[in-house]
Coordinates of C-alpha atoms in Angstrom, one line a residue:
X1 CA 89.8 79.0 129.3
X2 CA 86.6 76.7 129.3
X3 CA 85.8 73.5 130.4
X4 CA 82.5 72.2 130.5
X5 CA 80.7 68.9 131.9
X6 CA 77.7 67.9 130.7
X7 CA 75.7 66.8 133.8
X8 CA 73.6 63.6 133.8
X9 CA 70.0 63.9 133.8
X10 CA 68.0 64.4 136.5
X11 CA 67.9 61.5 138.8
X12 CA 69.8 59.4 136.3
X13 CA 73.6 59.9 139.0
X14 CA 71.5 57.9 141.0
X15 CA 70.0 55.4 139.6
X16 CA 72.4 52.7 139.6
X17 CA 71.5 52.5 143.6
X18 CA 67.8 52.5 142.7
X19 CA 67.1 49.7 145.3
X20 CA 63.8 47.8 146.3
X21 CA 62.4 49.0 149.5
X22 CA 62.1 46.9 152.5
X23 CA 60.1 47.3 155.8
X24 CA 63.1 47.1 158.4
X25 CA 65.6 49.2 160.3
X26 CA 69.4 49.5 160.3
X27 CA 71.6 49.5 163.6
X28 CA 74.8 51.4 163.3
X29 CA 77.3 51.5 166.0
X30 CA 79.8 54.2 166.3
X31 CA 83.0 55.0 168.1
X32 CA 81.3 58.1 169.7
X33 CA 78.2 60.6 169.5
X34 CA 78.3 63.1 167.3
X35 CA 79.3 66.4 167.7
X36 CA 77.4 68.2 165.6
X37 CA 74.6 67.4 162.8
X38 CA 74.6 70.9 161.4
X39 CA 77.3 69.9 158.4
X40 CA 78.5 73.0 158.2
X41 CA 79.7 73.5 162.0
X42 CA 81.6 69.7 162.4
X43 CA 83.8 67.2 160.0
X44 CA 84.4 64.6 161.9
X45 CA 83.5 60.8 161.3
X46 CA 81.2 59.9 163.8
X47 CA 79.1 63.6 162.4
X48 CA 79.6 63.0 159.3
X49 CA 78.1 59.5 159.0
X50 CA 74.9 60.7 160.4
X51 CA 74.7 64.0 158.8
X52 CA 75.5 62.9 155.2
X53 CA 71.9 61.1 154.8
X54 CA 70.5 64.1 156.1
X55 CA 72.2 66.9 153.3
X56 CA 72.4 66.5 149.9
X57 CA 76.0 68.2 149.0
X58 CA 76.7 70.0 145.7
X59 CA 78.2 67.0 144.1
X60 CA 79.5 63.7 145.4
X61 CA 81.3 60.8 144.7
X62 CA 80.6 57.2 143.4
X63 CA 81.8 54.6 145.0
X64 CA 84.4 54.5 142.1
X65 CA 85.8 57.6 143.7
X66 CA 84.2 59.8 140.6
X67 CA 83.0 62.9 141.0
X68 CA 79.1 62.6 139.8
X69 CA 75.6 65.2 140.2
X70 CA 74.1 65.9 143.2
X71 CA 72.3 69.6 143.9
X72 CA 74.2 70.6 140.7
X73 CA 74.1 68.5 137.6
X74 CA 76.7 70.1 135.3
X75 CA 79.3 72.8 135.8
X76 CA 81.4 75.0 133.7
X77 CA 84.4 76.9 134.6
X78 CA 84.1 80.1 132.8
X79 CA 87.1 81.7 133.6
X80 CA 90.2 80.8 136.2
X81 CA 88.2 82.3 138.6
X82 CA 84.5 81.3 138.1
X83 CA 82.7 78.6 138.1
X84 CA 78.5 78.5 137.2
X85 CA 76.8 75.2 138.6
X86 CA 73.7 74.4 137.2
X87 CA 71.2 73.8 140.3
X88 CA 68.8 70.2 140.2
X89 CA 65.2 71.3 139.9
X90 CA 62.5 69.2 141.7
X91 CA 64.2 69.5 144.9
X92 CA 62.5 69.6 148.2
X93 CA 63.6 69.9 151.7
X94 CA 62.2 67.6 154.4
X95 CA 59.9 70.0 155.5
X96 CA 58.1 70.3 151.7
X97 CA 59.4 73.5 150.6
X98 CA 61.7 73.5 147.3
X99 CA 65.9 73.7 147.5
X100 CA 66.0 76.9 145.5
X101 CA 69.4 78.2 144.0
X102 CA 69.6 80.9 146.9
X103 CA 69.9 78.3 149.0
X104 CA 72.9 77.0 146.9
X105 CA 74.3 80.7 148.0
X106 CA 73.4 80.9 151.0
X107 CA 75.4 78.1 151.8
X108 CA 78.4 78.8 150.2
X109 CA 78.2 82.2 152.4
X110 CA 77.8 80.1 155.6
X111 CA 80.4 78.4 155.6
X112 CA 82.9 80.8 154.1
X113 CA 82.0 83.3 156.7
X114 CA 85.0 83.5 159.2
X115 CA 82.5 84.9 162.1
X116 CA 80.9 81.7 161.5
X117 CA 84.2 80.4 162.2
X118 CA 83.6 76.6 160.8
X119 CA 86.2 73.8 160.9
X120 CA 85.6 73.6 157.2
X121 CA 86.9 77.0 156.6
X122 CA 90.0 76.3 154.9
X123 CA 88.9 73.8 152.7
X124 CA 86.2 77.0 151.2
X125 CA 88.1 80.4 151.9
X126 CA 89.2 80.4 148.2
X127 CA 85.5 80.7 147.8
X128 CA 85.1 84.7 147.5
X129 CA 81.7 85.3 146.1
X130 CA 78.6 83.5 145.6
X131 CA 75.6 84.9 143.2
X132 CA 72.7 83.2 141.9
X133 CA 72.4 83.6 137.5
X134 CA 69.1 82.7 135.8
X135 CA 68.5 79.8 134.6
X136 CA 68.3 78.3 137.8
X137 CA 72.1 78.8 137.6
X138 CA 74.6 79.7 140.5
X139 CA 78.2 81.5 139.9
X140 CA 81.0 81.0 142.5
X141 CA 84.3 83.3 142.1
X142 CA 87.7 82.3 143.5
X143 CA 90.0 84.6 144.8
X144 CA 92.6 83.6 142.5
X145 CA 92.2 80.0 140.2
X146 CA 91.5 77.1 142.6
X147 CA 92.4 73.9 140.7
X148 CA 90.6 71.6 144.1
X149 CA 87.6 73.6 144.1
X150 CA 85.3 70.9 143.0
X151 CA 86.7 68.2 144.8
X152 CA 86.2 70.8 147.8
X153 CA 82.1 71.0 146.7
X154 CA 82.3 67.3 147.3
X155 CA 81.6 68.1 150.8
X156 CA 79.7 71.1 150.8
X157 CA 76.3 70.3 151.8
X158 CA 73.2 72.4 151.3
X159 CA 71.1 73.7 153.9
X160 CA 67.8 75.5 154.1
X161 CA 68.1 79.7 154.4
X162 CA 64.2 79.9 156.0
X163 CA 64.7 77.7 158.6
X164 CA 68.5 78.2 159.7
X165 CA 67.5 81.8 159.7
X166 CA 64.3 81.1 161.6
X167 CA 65.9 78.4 164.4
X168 CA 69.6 79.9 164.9
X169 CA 72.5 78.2 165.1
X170 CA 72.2 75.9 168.2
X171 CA 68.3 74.9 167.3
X172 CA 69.2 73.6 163.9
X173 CA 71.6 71.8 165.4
X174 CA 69.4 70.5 167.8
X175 CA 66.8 69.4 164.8
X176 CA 68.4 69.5 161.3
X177 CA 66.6 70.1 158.3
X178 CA 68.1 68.9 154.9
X179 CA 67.1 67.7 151.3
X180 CA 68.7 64.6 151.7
X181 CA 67.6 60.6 151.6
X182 CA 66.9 60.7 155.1
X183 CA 65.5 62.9 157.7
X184 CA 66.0 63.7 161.1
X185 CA 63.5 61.8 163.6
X186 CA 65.5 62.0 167.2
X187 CA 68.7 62.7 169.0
X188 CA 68.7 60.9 172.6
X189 CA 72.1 62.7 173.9
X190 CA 75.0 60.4 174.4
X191 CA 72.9 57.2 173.5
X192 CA 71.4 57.2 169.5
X193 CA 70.6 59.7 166.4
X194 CA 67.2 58.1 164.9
X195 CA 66.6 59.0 161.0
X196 CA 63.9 57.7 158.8
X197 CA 63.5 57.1 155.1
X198 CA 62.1 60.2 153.0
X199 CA 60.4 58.5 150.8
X200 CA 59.4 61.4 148.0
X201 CA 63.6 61.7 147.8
X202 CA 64.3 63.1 144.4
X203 CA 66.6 60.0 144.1
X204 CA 66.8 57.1 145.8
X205 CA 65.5 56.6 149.0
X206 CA 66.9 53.6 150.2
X207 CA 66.2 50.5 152.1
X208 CA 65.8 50.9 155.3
X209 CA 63.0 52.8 156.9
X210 CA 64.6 53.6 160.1
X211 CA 68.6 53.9 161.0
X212 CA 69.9 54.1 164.0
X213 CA 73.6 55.2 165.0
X214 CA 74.1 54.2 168.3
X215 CA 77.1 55.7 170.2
X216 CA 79.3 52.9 171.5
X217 CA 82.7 53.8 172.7
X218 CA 84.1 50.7 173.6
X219 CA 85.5 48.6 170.5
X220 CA 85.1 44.9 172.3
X221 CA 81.1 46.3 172.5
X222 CA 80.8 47.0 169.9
X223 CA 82.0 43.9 168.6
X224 CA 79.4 41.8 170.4
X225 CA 76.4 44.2 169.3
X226 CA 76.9 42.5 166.0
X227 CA 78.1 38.9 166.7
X228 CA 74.9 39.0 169.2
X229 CA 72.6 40.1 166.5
X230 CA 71.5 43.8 167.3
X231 CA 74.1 45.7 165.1
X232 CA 74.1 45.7 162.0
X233 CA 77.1 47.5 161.1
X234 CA 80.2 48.7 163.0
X235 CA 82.9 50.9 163.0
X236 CA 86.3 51.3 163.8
X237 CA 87.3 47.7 164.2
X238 CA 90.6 46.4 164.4
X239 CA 92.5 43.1 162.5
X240 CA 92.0 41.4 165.9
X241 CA 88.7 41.6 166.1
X242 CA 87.9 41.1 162.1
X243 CA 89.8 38.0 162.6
X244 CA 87.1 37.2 165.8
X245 CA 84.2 37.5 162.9
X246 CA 86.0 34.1 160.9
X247 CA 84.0 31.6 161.1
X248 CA 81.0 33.2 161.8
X249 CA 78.6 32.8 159.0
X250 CA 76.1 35.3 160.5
X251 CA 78.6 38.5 159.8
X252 CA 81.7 39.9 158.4
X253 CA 84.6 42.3 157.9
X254 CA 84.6 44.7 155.2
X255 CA 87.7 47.4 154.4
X256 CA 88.8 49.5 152.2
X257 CA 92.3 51.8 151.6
X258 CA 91.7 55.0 152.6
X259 CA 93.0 58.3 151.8
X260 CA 93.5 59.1 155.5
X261 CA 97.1 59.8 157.3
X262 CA 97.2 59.0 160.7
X263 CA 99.8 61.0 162.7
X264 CA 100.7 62.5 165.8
X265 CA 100.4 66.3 166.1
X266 CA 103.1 68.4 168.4
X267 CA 102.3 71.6 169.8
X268 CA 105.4 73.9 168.5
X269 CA 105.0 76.6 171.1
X270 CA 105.1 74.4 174.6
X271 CA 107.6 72.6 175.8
X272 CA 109.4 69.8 174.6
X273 CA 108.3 69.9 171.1
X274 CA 109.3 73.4 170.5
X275 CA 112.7 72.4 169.9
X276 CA 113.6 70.3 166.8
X277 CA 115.8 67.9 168.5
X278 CA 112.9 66.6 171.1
X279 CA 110.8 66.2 168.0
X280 CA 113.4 64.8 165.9
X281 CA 113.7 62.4 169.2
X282 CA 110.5 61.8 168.9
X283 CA 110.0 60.7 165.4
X284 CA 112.9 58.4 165.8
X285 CA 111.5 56.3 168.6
X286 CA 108.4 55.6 166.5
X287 CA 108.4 52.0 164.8
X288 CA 105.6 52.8 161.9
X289 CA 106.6 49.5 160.5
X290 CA 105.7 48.0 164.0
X291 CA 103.0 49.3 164.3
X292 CA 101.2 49.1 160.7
X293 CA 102.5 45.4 160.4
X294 CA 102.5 44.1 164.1
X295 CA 99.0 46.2 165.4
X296 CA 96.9 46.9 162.6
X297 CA 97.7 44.2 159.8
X298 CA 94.7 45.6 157.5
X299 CA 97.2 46.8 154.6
X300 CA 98.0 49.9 156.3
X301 CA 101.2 51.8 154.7
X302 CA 103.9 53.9 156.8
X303 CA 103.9 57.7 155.5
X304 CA 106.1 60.5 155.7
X305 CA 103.7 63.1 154.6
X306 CA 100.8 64.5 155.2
X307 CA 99.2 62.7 151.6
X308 CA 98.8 59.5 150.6
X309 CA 98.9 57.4 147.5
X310 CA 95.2 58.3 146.9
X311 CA 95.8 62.3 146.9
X312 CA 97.5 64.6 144.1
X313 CA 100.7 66.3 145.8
X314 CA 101.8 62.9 147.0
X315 CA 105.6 62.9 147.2
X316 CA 106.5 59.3 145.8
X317 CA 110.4 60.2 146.2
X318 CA 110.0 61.3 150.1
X319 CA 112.4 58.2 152.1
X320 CA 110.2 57.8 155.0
X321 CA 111.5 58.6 159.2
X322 CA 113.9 56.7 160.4
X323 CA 113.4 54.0 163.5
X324 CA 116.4 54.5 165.7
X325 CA 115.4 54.6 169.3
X326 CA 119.0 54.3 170.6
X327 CA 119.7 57.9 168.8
X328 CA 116.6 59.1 170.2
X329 CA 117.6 58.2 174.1
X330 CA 120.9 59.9 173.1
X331 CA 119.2 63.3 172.3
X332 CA 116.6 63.0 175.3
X333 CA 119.8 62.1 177.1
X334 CA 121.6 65.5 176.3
X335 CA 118.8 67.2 177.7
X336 CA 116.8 65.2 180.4
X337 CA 115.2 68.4 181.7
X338 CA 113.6 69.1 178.6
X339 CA 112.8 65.7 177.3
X340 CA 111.0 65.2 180.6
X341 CA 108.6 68.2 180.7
X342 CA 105.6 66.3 181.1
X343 CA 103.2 66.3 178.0
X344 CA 100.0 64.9 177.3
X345 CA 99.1 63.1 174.3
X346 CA 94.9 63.9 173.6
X347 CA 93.1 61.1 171.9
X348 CA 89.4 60.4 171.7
X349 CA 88.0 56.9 171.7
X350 CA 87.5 56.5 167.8
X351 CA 90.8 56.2 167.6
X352 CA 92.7 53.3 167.8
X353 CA 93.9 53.1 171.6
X354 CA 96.1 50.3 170.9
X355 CA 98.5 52.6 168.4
X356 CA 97.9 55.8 171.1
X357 CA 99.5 53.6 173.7
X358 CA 102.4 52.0 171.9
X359 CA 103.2 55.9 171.0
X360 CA 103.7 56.6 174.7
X361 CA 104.9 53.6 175.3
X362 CA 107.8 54.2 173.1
X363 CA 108.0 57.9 174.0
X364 CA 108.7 57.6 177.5
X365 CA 111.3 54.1 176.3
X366 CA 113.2 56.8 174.7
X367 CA 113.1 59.4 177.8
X368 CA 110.0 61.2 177.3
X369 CA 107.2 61.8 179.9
X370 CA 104.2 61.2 178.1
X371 CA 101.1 60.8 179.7
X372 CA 97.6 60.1 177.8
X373 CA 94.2 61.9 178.0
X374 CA 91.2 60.2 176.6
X375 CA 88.5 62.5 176.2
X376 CA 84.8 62.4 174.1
X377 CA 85.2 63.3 170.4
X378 CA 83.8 66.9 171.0
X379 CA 86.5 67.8 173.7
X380 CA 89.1 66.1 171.9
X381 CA 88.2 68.5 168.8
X382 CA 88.1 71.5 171.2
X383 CA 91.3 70.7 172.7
X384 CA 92.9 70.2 169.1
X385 CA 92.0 73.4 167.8
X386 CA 92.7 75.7 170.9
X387 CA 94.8 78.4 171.2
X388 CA 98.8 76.9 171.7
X389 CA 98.8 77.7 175.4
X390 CA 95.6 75.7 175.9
X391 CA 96.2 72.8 173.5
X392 CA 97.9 69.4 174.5
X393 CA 101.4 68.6 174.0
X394 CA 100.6 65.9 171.5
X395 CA 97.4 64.6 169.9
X396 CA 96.7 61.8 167.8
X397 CA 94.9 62.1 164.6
X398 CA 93.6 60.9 161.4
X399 CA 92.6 63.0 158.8
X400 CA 90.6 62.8 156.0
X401 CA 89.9 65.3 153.3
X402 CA 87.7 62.9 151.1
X403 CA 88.4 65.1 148.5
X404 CA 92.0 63.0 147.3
X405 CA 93.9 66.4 146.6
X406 CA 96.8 67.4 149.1
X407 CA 95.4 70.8 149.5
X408 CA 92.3 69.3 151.9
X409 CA 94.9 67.8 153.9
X410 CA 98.1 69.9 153.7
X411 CA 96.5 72.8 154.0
X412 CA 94.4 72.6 157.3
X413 CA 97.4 70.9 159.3
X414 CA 99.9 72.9 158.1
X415 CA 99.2 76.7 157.2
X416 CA 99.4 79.1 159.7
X417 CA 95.8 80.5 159.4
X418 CA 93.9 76.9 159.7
X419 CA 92.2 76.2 163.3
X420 CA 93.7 73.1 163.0
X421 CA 97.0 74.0 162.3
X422 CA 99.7 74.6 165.3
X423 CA 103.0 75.3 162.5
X424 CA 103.5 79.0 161.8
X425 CA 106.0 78.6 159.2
X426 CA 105.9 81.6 156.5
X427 CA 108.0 79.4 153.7
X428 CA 105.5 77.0 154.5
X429 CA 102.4 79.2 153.8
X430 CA 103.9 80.6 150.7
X431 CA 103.9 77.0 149.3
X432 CA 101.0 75.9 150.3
X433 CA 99.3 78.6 149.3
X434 CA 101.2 78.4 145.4
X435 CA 100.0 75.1 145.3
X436 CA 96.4 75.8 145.9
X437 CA 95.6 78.8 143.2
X438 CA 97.9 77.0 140.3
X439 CA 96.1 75.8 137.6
X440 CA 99.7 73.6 136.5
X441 CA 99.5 70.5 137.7
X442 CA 103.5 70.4 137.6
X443 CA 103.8 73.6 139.9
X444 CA 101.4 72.2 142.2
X445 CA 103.0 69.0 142.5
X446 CA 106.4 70.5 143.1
X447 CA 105.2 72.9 145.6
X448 CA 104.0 70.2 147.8
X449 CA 106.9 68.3 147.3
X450 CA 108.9 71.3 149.0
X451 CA 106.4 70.8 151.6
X452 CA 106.5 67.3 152.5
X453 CA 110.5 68.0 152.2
X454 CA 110.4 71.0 154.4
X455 CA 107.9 69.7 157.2
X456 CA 109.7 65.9 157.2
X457 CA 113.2 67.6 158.0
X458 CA 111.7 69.7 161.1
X459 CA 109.4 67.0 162.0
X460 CA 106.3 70.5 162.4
X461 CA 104.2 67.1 162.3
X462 CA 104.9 63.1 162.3
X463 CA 102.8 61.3 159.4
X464 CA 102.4 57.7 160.7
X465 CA 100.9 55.7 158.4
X466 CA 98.0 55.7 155.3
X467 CA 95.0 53.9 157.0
X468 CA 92.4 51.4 156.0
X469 CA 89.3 51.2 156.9
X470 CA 88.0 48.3 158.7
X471 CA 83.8 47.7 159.3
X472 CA 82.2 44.9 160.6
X473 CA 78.6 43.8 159.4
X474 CA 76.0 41.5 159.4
X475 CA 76.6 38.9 156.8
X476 CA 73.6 40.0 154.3
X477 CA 74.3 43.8 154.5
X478 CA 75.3 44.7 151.4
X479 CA 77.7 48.2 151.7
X480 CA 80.8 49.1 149.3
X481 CA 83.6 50.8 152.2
X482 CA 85.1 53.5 150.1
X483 CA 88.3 55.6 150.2
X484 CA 86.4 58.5 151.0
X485 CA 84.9 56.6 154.1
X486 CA 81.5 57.7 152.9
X487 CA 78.0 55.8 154.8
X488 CA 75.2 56.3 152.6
X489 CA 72.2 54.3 153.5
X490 CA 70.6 54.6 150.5
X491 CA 73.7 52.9 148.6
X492 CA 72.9 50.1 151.0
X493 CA 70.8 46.7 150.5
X494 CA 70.1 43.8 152.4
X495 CA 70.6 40.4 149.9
X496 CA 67.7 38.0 149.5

């Protein structure tokens, strides 16, 4: 079997941002620091924001959600297992030396290397070989067909093989090197991450010659960088304060659906969550309609799955959990003991502390102990994927796969072998698993159909809601949001 598509020329993906250059910087004000700017070692938003203007990844996305050229501008899938990308020429890194095909590999190897043990690693283990063709071609083999791979190479960035091998690990980290439309400049720890325009970028450049992501933790801040004029853009606002920036000619809210599930994540081998009724207690004192209609109010959707809408493998006939808080304090009631084990509930400030609390709030109302701990965004992650016995209770979550296929999102949170998995269910696996190497769109969609079925009826995790995005920016700042929550600067303008 053969498909081929014809990849647009050189440059040409780009060019509809082809934007005139201006002589000012861009302000950008995050929930937290990054954890990591090597994009092969974190996934997270506050990383990936920075890190995406600094790597160029094999292919990408439009804001239309289309999958378009990037480092390879056309593929073919030559067999159920193998797929040949042909690699952009004209490439350079920052540092002047070309983006050759072996980088291509040498990338794909990264990450795929469990020693290298990157969060990423389930969204690539399919990935079982990597070889560069000629013709400045690369060939990647599948261990077994893998219908997602390319929305999987959405996010697989490129990195330089001379110097990752010459720095290490920790001291690209520290200073990375990519190909992308902006370069690394500075990292003052726990305050700002500095890039600046690289202006002989194969495509577009983009506007601004300098941006700065500030780490700001604290929302309401956040908030009056912009109104006061030295932010440009900010993230991780809520309905109350877009409805603050009414009125105010100087900025504005922007949002967007995404194709991120926020949820709550229970630790199956501790205490109280390791028996189904405390979890099914759990679930039912959650009000996802209170909370999507009465605390966020930016067209946020209750879910019963771990997909949305925006993803293949959503279950459209799942009903979603029931609200019944007096049959919750009945269970916790049959077994005080249990229900009031106490558990901590790991969040991070990125998140939304206002849905965080109300889940404890309504925990504990139904005869839970629940207690919160607000850590940075690189604990929280370190906590998340520990072993059981060193992992919380319950964390809060949202995940994102900006790939719109259930098996970046399933997959991860629910099969046994993922780092961010805490279910060890083997009917589970199995589906999972089906679902990821069919090439039958109708076996795929019925396998995680089983899934969402199986993991709603045990409650292994409790989807919350489908979330929207919600940004706040300067009135002439001129930036699409996107499902895929996706910050290119050079996709940016300012109007005239």
């Amino acid at each position: 079997m053969t498909s081929t598509f014809k990849g647009l020329l050189a440059g040409v993906a780009m060019a509809i941002f082809a934007l005139p250059a201006y002589s000012r910087d861009i302000t950008i004000d995050l929930a937290g620091e990054p954890s990591s700017l090597d994009p092969h070692v974190q996934w997270n938003p506050d990383s990936y924001y920075v890190y995406r203007n600094v790597f160029d990844n094999l292919v990408t996305r439009n804001n239309s959600g289309e999958i378009v050229p990037q480092i390879a501008t056309a593929w073919d899938q030559i067999s159920e297992t193998e797929l040949v990308l042909t690699i952009r020429e004209g490439v350079s890194f920052h540092d002047g030396e070309a983006l050759e095909p072996s980088d291509v590999v040498y990338s794909v190897k990264r990450i795929t290397n469990p020693d290298f043990a990157s969060p990423q690693l389930g969204q690539f283990n399919q990935i079982i070989g990597a070889e560069v063709l000629d013709g400045n071609k690369v060939k990647l083999t599948t261990n077994g067909p893998y219908p997602a791979l390319m929305a999987q190479l959405v996010k697989l960035s490129i990195v330089p093989e001379h110097v990752v091998e010459a720095l290490g690990k920790e001291a690209f980290n520290a200073a990375p090197l990519g190909s992308g439309p902006y370069k690394f400049e500075e990292w003052n720890r726990g305050i700002s991450v500095t890039l600046a325009r690289h202006d002989t970028y194969w495509g577009d450049s983009g506007v601004f010659e300098h941006a700065i992501f500030r780490a700001v933790p604290d929302a309401a801040t956040r908030l009056a960088d912009l109104q006061a004029g030295t932010a440009d853009l900010v993230v991780s606002i809520d309905a109350d304060a877009a409805a603050q920036l009414e009125g105010n000619p100087e900025v504005k809210a922007l949002s967007a659906p995404t194709e991120r599930v926020g949820y709550v994540g229970l630790n199956l081998d501790k205490p109280p969550f390791n028996d189904v009724n405390m979890r099914k207690a759990a679930s039912l004192a959650i009000d996802r309609l209170g909370i999507t209609e009465g605390l966020l109010q930016a067209g946020e959707v209750p879910m019963a799955q771990m997909a949305s809408p925006a993803h293949f493998g959503y279950n459209p006939d799942l009903p979603l959990f029931d609200y019944d808080p007096e049959t919750a304090r009945k269970i916790t009631g049959e077994n005080p003991d249990l229900a009031q084990t106490p558990a901590t509930l790991a969040t991070a400030p990125v998140f939304d502390q206002r849905i965080v609390q109300a889940v404890q709030q309504m925990l504990n109302d139904a005869g839970f102990n629940i207690s919160i701990s607000m850590t940075d965004m690189p604990t929280y992650l370190n906590i998340v994927r520990s072993d059981p016995a060193d992992n919380s209770e319950l964390s809060f979550g949202r995940w994102s796969c900006a790939c719109q296929d259930a098996d970046g999102i399933s997959y991860p949170t629910l099969h046994s072998d993922s780092l961010w998995s805490r279910v060890n269910v083997p009917e589970l696996d199995a589906l999972l698993e089906k679902a990821r190497v069919s090439l039958d769109p109708e076996v795929r969609q019925a396998a995680y159909n089983e899934v969402s079925e199986i993991v709603r009826e045990n409650y292994y995790l409790l989807p919350m809601y489908q979330a929207a995005v919600l940004y706040g920016a300067a009135a002439e700042l001129q930036f699409e949001p996107t499902a895929n929550e996706s910050m290119f600067l050079n996709r940016m303008s300012i109007a005239e």
